[in-house]
Coordinates of C-alpha atoms in Angstrom, one line a residue:
M1 CA 48.4 19.8 -1.7
Q2 CA 50.9 22.6 -1.4
G3 CA 51.1 26.4 -1.4
D4 CA 52.2 29.6 0.5
A5 CA 49.1 29.6 2.7
L6 CA 49.9 26.1 4.0
D7 CA 53.5 27.1 4.7
R8 CA 52.3 30.0 6.8
F9 CA 50.0 27.9 9.0
V10 CA 52.1 24.8 9.4
E11 CA 53.1 23.9 13.0
A12 CA 56.7 23.9 13.9
D13 CA 57.0 20.1 14.0
R14 CA 55.2 20.1 10.6
S15 CA 52.8 17.4 11.8
S16 CA 49.6 19.6 11.6
F17 CA 48.3 23.0 10.6
R18 CA 46.9 26.0 12.7
I19 CA 43.7 26.1 10.5
P20 CA 40.2 26.0 12.0
E21 CA 37.4 23.9 10.6
T22 CA 35.2 27.0 10.0
E23 CA 35.3 30.7 10.4
E24 CA 35.1 31.7 14.1
G25 CA 32.5 34.3 14.9
E26 CA 30.0 35.9 12.4
S27 CA 32.1 38.9 11.3
P28 CA 35.4 37.8 9.7
G29 CA 36.7 41.4 9.4
L30 CA 38.8 42.8 6.6
F31 CA 41.0 39.8 6.1
R32 CA 39.1 36.5 6.0
Q33 CA 40.6 33.6 7.9
L34 CA 41.6 30.5 6.0
T35 CA 39.5 27.4 7.0
W36 CA 39.5 23.7 6.2
R37 CA 36.1 24.3 4.6
D38 CA 37.7 26.8 2.2
L39 CA 40.5 24.4 1.4
R40 CA 38.2 21.4 0.7
G41 CA 35.8 23.5 -1.3
G42 CA 38.6 25.0 -3.4
A43 CA 40.3 21.6 -3.9
L44 CA 37.0 20.0 -5.0
G45 CA 36.4 22.8 -7.4
V46 CA 39.8 22.2 -9.0
V47 CA 39.3 18.4 -9.1
R48 CA 35.9 18.8 -10.7
Q49 CA 37.3 21.2 -13.3
E50 CA 40.1 18.8 -14.1
L51 CA 37.8 15.8 -14.3
A52 CA 34.8 17.6 -15.9
R53 CA 34.8 15.5 -19.0
W54 CA 34.5 12.2 -17.1
L55 CA 32.2 13.5 -14.4
D56 CA 29.8 15.0 -16.9
E57 CA 29.6 11.6 -18.7
I58 CA 28.9 9.9 -15.3
D59 CA 26.2 12.4 -14.5
R60 CA 24.6 11.9 -17.9
E61 CA 24.5 8.1 -17.3
K62 CA 23.0 8.6 -13.8
R63 CA 20.4 11.0 -15.2
A64 CA 19.4 8.4 -17.9
R65 CA 19.3 5.7 -15.2
I66 CA 17.1 7.8 -12.9
E67 CA 14.7 8.8 -15.8
S68 CA 14.3 5.1 -16.8
F69 CA 13.7 4.0 -13.2
V70 CA 10.9 6.5 -12.7
A71 CA 9.3 5.9 -16.1
R72 CA 9.4 2.1 -16.0
Q73 CA 9.2 1.2 -12.4
E74 CA 8.3 4.0 -9.9
P75 CA 6.2 6.6 -11.6
Q76 CA 5.2 8.1 -8.2
Y77 CA 8.6 9.8 -8.2
Q78 CA 7.7 11.8 -11.4
V79 CA 6.9 14.8 -9.1
L80 CA 10.6 15.0 -8.2
M81 CA 12.0 15.1 -11.7
K82 CA 12.1 18.9 -11.7
D83 CA 14.9 18.5 -9.1
I84 CA 16.7 15.7 -10.9
D85 CA 20.0 17.6 -10.8
K86 CA 20.0 17.3 -7.0
I87 CA 19.0 13.6 -7.1
V88 CA 21.9 13.0 -9.6
A89 CA 24.3 14.4 -7.1
D90 CA 22.8 12.2 -4.3
V91 CA 23.4 8.9 -6.0
P92 CA 26.7 7.1 -6.6
A93 CA 28.1 6.3 -10.0
R94 CA 26.3 3.4 -11.7
P95 CA 23.5 3.5 -9.1
S96 CA 21.3 0.5 -8.4
N97 CA 17.5 0.7 -8.2
A98 CA 17.9 0.6 -4.5
D99 CA 20.3 3.6 -4.5
I100 CA 17.9 5.6 -6.6
D101 CA 14.8 4.6 -4.6
R102 CA 16.6 5.6 -1.3
A103 CA 17.6 9.0 -2.7
M104 CA 14.2 9.8 -4.1
S105 CA 12.4 8.5 -0.9
R106 CA 14.6 10.8 1.1
R107 CA 13.9 13.7 -1.2
L108 CA 10.1 13.1 -1.0
F109 CA 10.3 12.9 2.8
E110 CA 12.2 16.2 3.0
R111 CA 9.6 17.8 0.8
R112 CA 6.8 16.6 3.1
E113 CA 8.6 17.9 6.2
M114 CA 9.2 21.3 4.7
L115 CA 5.6 21.5 3.5
Q116 CA 4.3 20.6 6.9
M117 CA 6.4 23.3 8.5
E118 CA 5.2 25.9 5.9
S119 CA 1.6 24.9 6.4
S120 CA 1.8 25.2 10.2
L121 CA 3.5 28.6 9.8
L122 CA 0.8 29.8 7.3
L123 CA -2.0 28.7 9.7
S124 CA -0.4 30.5 12.6
E125 CA -0.1 33.7 10.6
L126 CA -3.7 33.5 9.2
E127 CA -5.3 35.7 11.9
S128 CA -2.6 38.4 11.9
V129 CA -2.1 38.9 8.1
D130 CA -1.8 42.6 7.3
A131 CA -4.1 43.8 4.6
A132 CA -1.1 45.1 2.6
K133 CA 0.5 41.6 2.6
T134 CA -2.6 39.7 1.6
D135 CA -1.3 39.0 -1.9
V136 CA 2.0 37.6 -0.6
Y137 CA 0.2 35.4 1.9
R138 CA -2.2 34.1 -0.9
E139 CA 0.8 33.3 -3.1
R140 CA 2.4 31.3 -0.3
M141 CA -0.9 29.5 0.4
E142 CA -1.4 28.6 -3.3
K143 CA 2.1 27.3 -3.5
A144 CA 1.5 25.1 -0.5
V145 CA -1.7 23.7 -2.0
R146 CA 0.2 22.9 -5.3
E147 CA 2.8 21.1 -3.2
Y148 CA 0.1 19.1 -1.4
N149 CA -1.5 18.1 -4.7
E150 CA 1.8 16.9 -6.1
L151 CA 2.7 14.8 -3.1
G152 CA -0.9 13.4 -3.0
I153 CA -0.5 12.4 -6.6
A154 CA 2.8 10.7 -5.7
D155 CA 1.2 8.7 -2.9
L156 CA -1.8 7.7 -5.1
T157 CA 0.6 6.6 -7.9
R158 CA 2.5 4.4 -5.5
Y159 CA -0.7 2.7 -4.3
V160 CA -2.0 2.2 -7.9
C161 CA 1.4 0.6 -8.8
H162 CA 1.0 -1.7 -5.7
R163 CA -2.4 -2.8 -7.0
R164 CA -1.0 -3.6 -10.3
V165 CA 1.7 -5.9 -8.7
I166 CA -1.0 -7.6 -6.5
I167 CA -3.2 -8.4 -9.6
D168 CA -0.1 -9.8 -11.4
L169 CA 0.7 -12.0 -8.3
L170 CA -2.9 -13.2 -8.1
A171 CA -2.9 -14.2 -11.8
K172 CA 0.3 -16.1 -11.1
A173 CA -1.1 -17.8 -8.1
L174 CA -4.1 -19.0 -10.1
S175 CA -2.0 -20.5 -12.9
L176 CA -0.6 -24.0 -13.2
Q177 CA 2.7 -24.2 -11.4
P178 CA 5.6 -25.0 -13.7
G179 CA 7.2 -27.5 -11.4
D180 CA 4.4 -30.1 -10.9
G181 CA 1.7 -28.8 -13.3
K182 CA -0.7 -28.4 -10.4
Y183 CA -2.6 -25.3 -9.4
G184 CA -1.4 -23.2 -6.4
R185 CA -2.7 -23.8 -2.9
E186 CA -5.7 -21.8 -1.6
D187 CA -3.5 -20.2 1.1
A188 CA -1.5 -18.5 -1.7
V189 CA -4.7 -16.7 -2.7
H190 CA -5.8 -16.2 0.8
S191 CA -2.5 -14.5 1.8
L192 CA -2.7 -12.1 -1.1
V193 CA -6.1 -11.0 0.0
Y194 CA -5.3 -10.9 3.7
P195 CA -2.4 -12.3 5.8
M196 CA -3.3 -15.6 7.4
R197 CA -3.6 -16.1 11.2
K198 CA -3.9 -12.4 11.7
T199 CA -6.5 -10.0 13.0
S200 CA -7.4 -6.4 12.1
F201 CA -5.2 -5.4 15.1
D202 CA -2.1 -7.0 13.4
V203 CA -2.4 -5.7 9.9
E204 CA -2.1 -2.1 8.7
F205 CA -4.7 -0.7 6.3
Y206 CA -2.3 -0.7 3.3
S207 CA -0.9 -4.1 4.1
H208 CA -4.0 -6.1 3.0
N209 CA -5.8 -6.4 -0.3
L210 CA -9.4 -6.9 0.6
W211 CA -10.3 -4.6 -2.4
L212 CA -9.7 -7.7 -4.6
L213 CA -12.9 -9.1 -3.2
D214 CA -14.9 -6.1 -2.0
E215 CA -13.7 -2.5 -1.4
R216 CA -16.2 -2.1 1.5
L217 CA -14.5 -4.9 3.5
A218 CA -11.5 -2.7 4.2
Y219 CA -13.7 -0.5 6.5
N220 CA -14.3 -3.1 9.2
W221 CA -14.5 -3.1 13.0
R222 CA -12.9 -6.5 13.6
L223 CA -11.4 -9.1 11.2
Y224 CA -10.2 -12.6 11.9
S225 CA -8.2 -14.4 9.2
D226 CA -7.8 -18.2 9.4
L227 CA -8.2 -18.3 13.2
P228 CA -10.3 -20.6 15.4
L229 CA -13.7 -19.3 16.3
S230 CA -12.8 -19.6 19.9
S231 CA -10.1 -16.9 19.4
I232 CA -12.7 -14.3 18.5
D233 CA -12.2 -11.9 21.5
I234 CA -15.6 -10.3 21.1
A235 CA -17.5 -13.6 21.3
D236 CA -17.8 -16.7 23.5
I237 CA -17.7 -19.4 20.8
S238 CA -15.9 -22.6 21.9
S239 CA -15.5 -24.2 18.4
K240 CA -12.0 -24.7 17.0
K241 CA -13.2 -24.4 13.4
E242 CA -11.3 -21.8 11.3
P243 CA -13.2 -19.9 8.7
D244 CA -10.9 -18.2 6.1
L245 CA -12.1 -14.7 6.9
I246 CA -14.7 -13.3 9.3
V247 CA -15.3 -9.6 9.0
F248 CA -17.5 -7.7 11.5
D249 CA -18.9 -4.3 10.5
H250 CA -19.0 -1.4 13.0
P251 CA -21.8 -1.9 15.6
I252 CA -24.6 0.6 15.2
V253 CA -27.5 1.7 17.5
I254 CA -31.0 1.7 16.0
G255 CA -34.0 3.2 17.7
G256 CA -34.6 1.9 21.2
E257 CA -32.4 -1.2 20.9
E258 CA -30.7 -2.0 24.2
A259 CA -27.5 -3.2 22.6
P260 CA -25.7 -2.1 19.4
L261 CA -26.4 -4.3 16.4
L262 CA -23.6 -6.0 14.5
T263 CA -23.3 -7.4 11.0
A264 CA -20.8 -9.9 9.6
T265 CA -19.3 -11.2 6.3
L266 CA -17.8 -14.7 5.8
V267 CA -15.3 -15.5 3.1
E268 CA -14.3 -19.0 2.1
F269 CA -11.5 -19.7 -0.5
K270 CA -11.5 -23.1 -2.2
R271 CA -8.3 -24.6 -3.6
P272 CA -7.9 -23.4 -7.3
G273 CA -8.7 -26.3 -9.6
R274 CA -10.4 -28.4 -6.9
T275 CA -12.6 -31.2 -8.2
D276 CA -13.6 -33.1 -5.1
Y277 CA -16.9 -31.9 -3.8
R278 CA -18.4 -35.3 -3.0
R279 CA -17.9 -35.2 0.8
E280 CA -19.9 -32.0 1.4
R281 CA -21.8 -29.5 -0.7
V282 CA -20.0 -26.3 -1.5
T283 CA -22.3 -24.3 0.8
T284 CA -22.4 -26.7 3.7
Q285 CA -19.2 -25.6 5.3
V286 CA -20.1 -21.9 5.4
Y287 CA -23.6 -22.6 6.7
N288 CA -22.0 -24.5 9.6
Y289 CA -19.7 -21.5 10.3
L290 CA -22.7 -19.2 10.3
E291 CA -24.7 -21.4 12.7
L292 CA -21.7 -21.2 15.1
L293 CA -21.5 -17.4 14.7
R294 CA -25.2 -17.1 15.4
S295 CA -24.8 -19.1 18.6
G296 CA -22.3 -16.8 20.1
H297 CA -22.8 -13.9 22.6
Y298 CA -20.9 -10.7 21.6
K299 CA -19.5 -7.7 23.4
D300 CA -17.8 -4.5 22.3
S301 CA -14.3 -3.4 23.3
E302 CA -15.7 -2.0 26.6
G303 CA -17.4 -5.3 27.5
R304 CA -20.9 -4.1 26.7
P305 CA -23.3 -6.6 24.9
V306 CA -23.5 -6.4 21.1
T307 CA -26.2 -8.3 19.1
L308 CA -25.4 -10.0 15.8
R309 CA -28.2 -8.8 13.6
T310 CA -30.9 -11.2 12.3
D311 CA -32.8 -8.6 10.3
V312 CA -29.8 -8.0 8.0
P313 CA -28.4 -11.1 6.3
V314 CA -24.9 -12.2 6.9
T315 CA -23.0 -11.9 3.6
I316 CA -21.0 -15.0 2.5
Y317 CA -18.5 -15.1 -0.3
I318 CA -17.3 -18.5 -1.7
V319 CA -14.4 -18.2 -4.2
A320 CA -13.6 -21.3 -6.3
D321 CA -12.8 -22.5 -9.8
F322 CA -15.9 -23.5 -11.7
T323 CA -14.9 -27.1 -12.4
E324 CA -17.4 -29.6 -13.8
E325 CA -17.7 -31.2 -10.3
L326 CA -18.5 -27.8 -8.7
L327 CA -21.1 -26.9 -11.3
R328 CA -22.8 -30.3 -10.9
D329 CA -22.9 -29.7 -7.2
V330 CA -24.4 -26.2 -7.7
R331 CA -27.2 -27.5 -9.9
D332 CA -28.5 -29.4 -6.9
T333 CA -28.9 -26.2 -4.9
S334 CA -31.3 -23.2 -5.3
M335 CA -28.5 -20.9 -6.5
R336 CA -29.2 -18.7 -9.5
R337 CA -26.5 -18.0 -12.1
M338 CA -25.3 -14.4 -12.4
P339 CA -25.9 -12.7 -15.8
D340 CA -22.1 -12.8 -16.8
G341 CA -22.0 -16.6 -16.0
D342 CA -19.0 -16.3 -13.6
G343 CA -21.0 -16.5 -10.4
F344 CA -24.0 -17.8 -8.6
Y345 CA -26.1 -16.3 -5.8
V346 CA -28.9 -17.2 -3.4
F347 CA -30.7 -15.7 -0.5
N348 CA -31.1 -18.3 2.2
D349 CA -34.2 -17.2 4.1
E350 CA -33.8 -19.9 6.7
M351 CA -30.2 -19.1 7.5
K352 CA -30.7 -15.3 7.0
A353 CA -27.7 -15.3 4.6
Y354 CA -26.9 -13.8 1.2
V355 CA -24.4 -16.1 -0.5
E356 CA -22.3 -15.4 -3.6
L357 CA -20.3 -18.1 -5.3
I358 CA -17.8 -16.4 -7.6
S359 CA -15.1 -17.9 -9.8
Y360 CA -11.4 -17.0 -9.5
N361 CA -11.7 -15.8 -13.1
R362 CA -14.4 -13.3 -12.1
L363 CA -12.3 -12.2 -9.0
L364 CA -9.2 -11.5 -11.2
E365 CA -11.1 -9.9 -14.1
S366 CA -13.2 -7.8 -11.8
A367 CA -10.1 -6.4 -10.1
R368 CA -8.5 -5.7 -13.5
R369 CA -11.6 -3.9 -14.8
R370 CA -12.1 -1.7 -11.7
N371 CA -8.5 -0.6 -11.7
R372 CA -7.8 -0.5 -15.5
P373 CA -8.6 3.3 -15.8
F374 CA -6.0 4.1 -13.2
F375 CA -3.4 1.8 -14.8
R376 CA -3.9 3.4 -18.2
V377 CA -3.4 6.9 -16.8
L378 CA 0.0 5.7 -15.5
G379 CA 0.9 3.8 -18.7
L380 CA 0.6 0.4 -16.9
S381 CA -1.3 -2.6 -18.1
T382 CA -2.5 -5.9 -16.7
T383 CA -3.1 -7.9 -19.9
P384 CA -2.0 -7.7 -23.5
R385 CA -5.5 -6.3 -24.3
D386 CA -4.7 -3.2 -22.3

């Protein structure tokens, strides 16, 4: 870099320049002071002009890469595509998926922050809006609402994509494994639905997939996954047995009851493809768990007594592959077959329990069916039929 301006501001020993980083003060006066910001800006402008042909080609490639990434992998970022020029400038040449994801996540975060600031400002001004400025205020409010709608759609899209991935992983977990030709272990399915050896205090709402089994289970009071009954902190059960999932609903007070009433759901996963049911009937294990639950004394988070309800049945889900051995075992029970053939149910009056035995095929297809309308809107699919 060379020029008369640099000659005028060079130090006597020619080792540095008397040039400030930025303009000092807010009023530069008649003659504007030369700054390093000016020099860098001017130099970059010249460089861009000289390299325009190559830089434009790089930007076109980046734009195509970003458009493909959003269309094929992360449709929740569609809301940002109107600012694609800024995103193109934020990513390096030949960006990876991670580069694009970071740039777009950052842009989405910035939009949320700006929207929150604008919303707070609008609310603070609401009481003092002058009648003459009502139209301007309304326009700002409508713009904020549109922004909230766009960001809400982005969040919903991300969650729907998450569900699509989980359904694909479930289908893979239920398939024969290529290495040994055996079915996957039951803990693979269990972990997809809910992390093992965790409680509801350990797992965030969006980090589990209870919706695969029953959407209502997500709204629980306490949940214990693959933990000894003795570890249930709201009960005094000494058994070391480990039900797959125990879900307690929120305690409620009814009429003149002295203690809030509590309901529970038990979930038991059988190994996919299991054929050995000779040692115990398919329902025996869960009925044993239920007897232990009924024997416990419960308390709420403040130490007050809570009663496990007997007037409302405990719900039990057993999930298994319907092998010939299992069907033979079920024929010896009082279970009735569901109309679609992929499940059995019974109300055990003695145990005060409603039991559903459902197949892994039903679990997978039900999840697909419930989410299919959302997948179609986003151009996703879960099977070739879609």
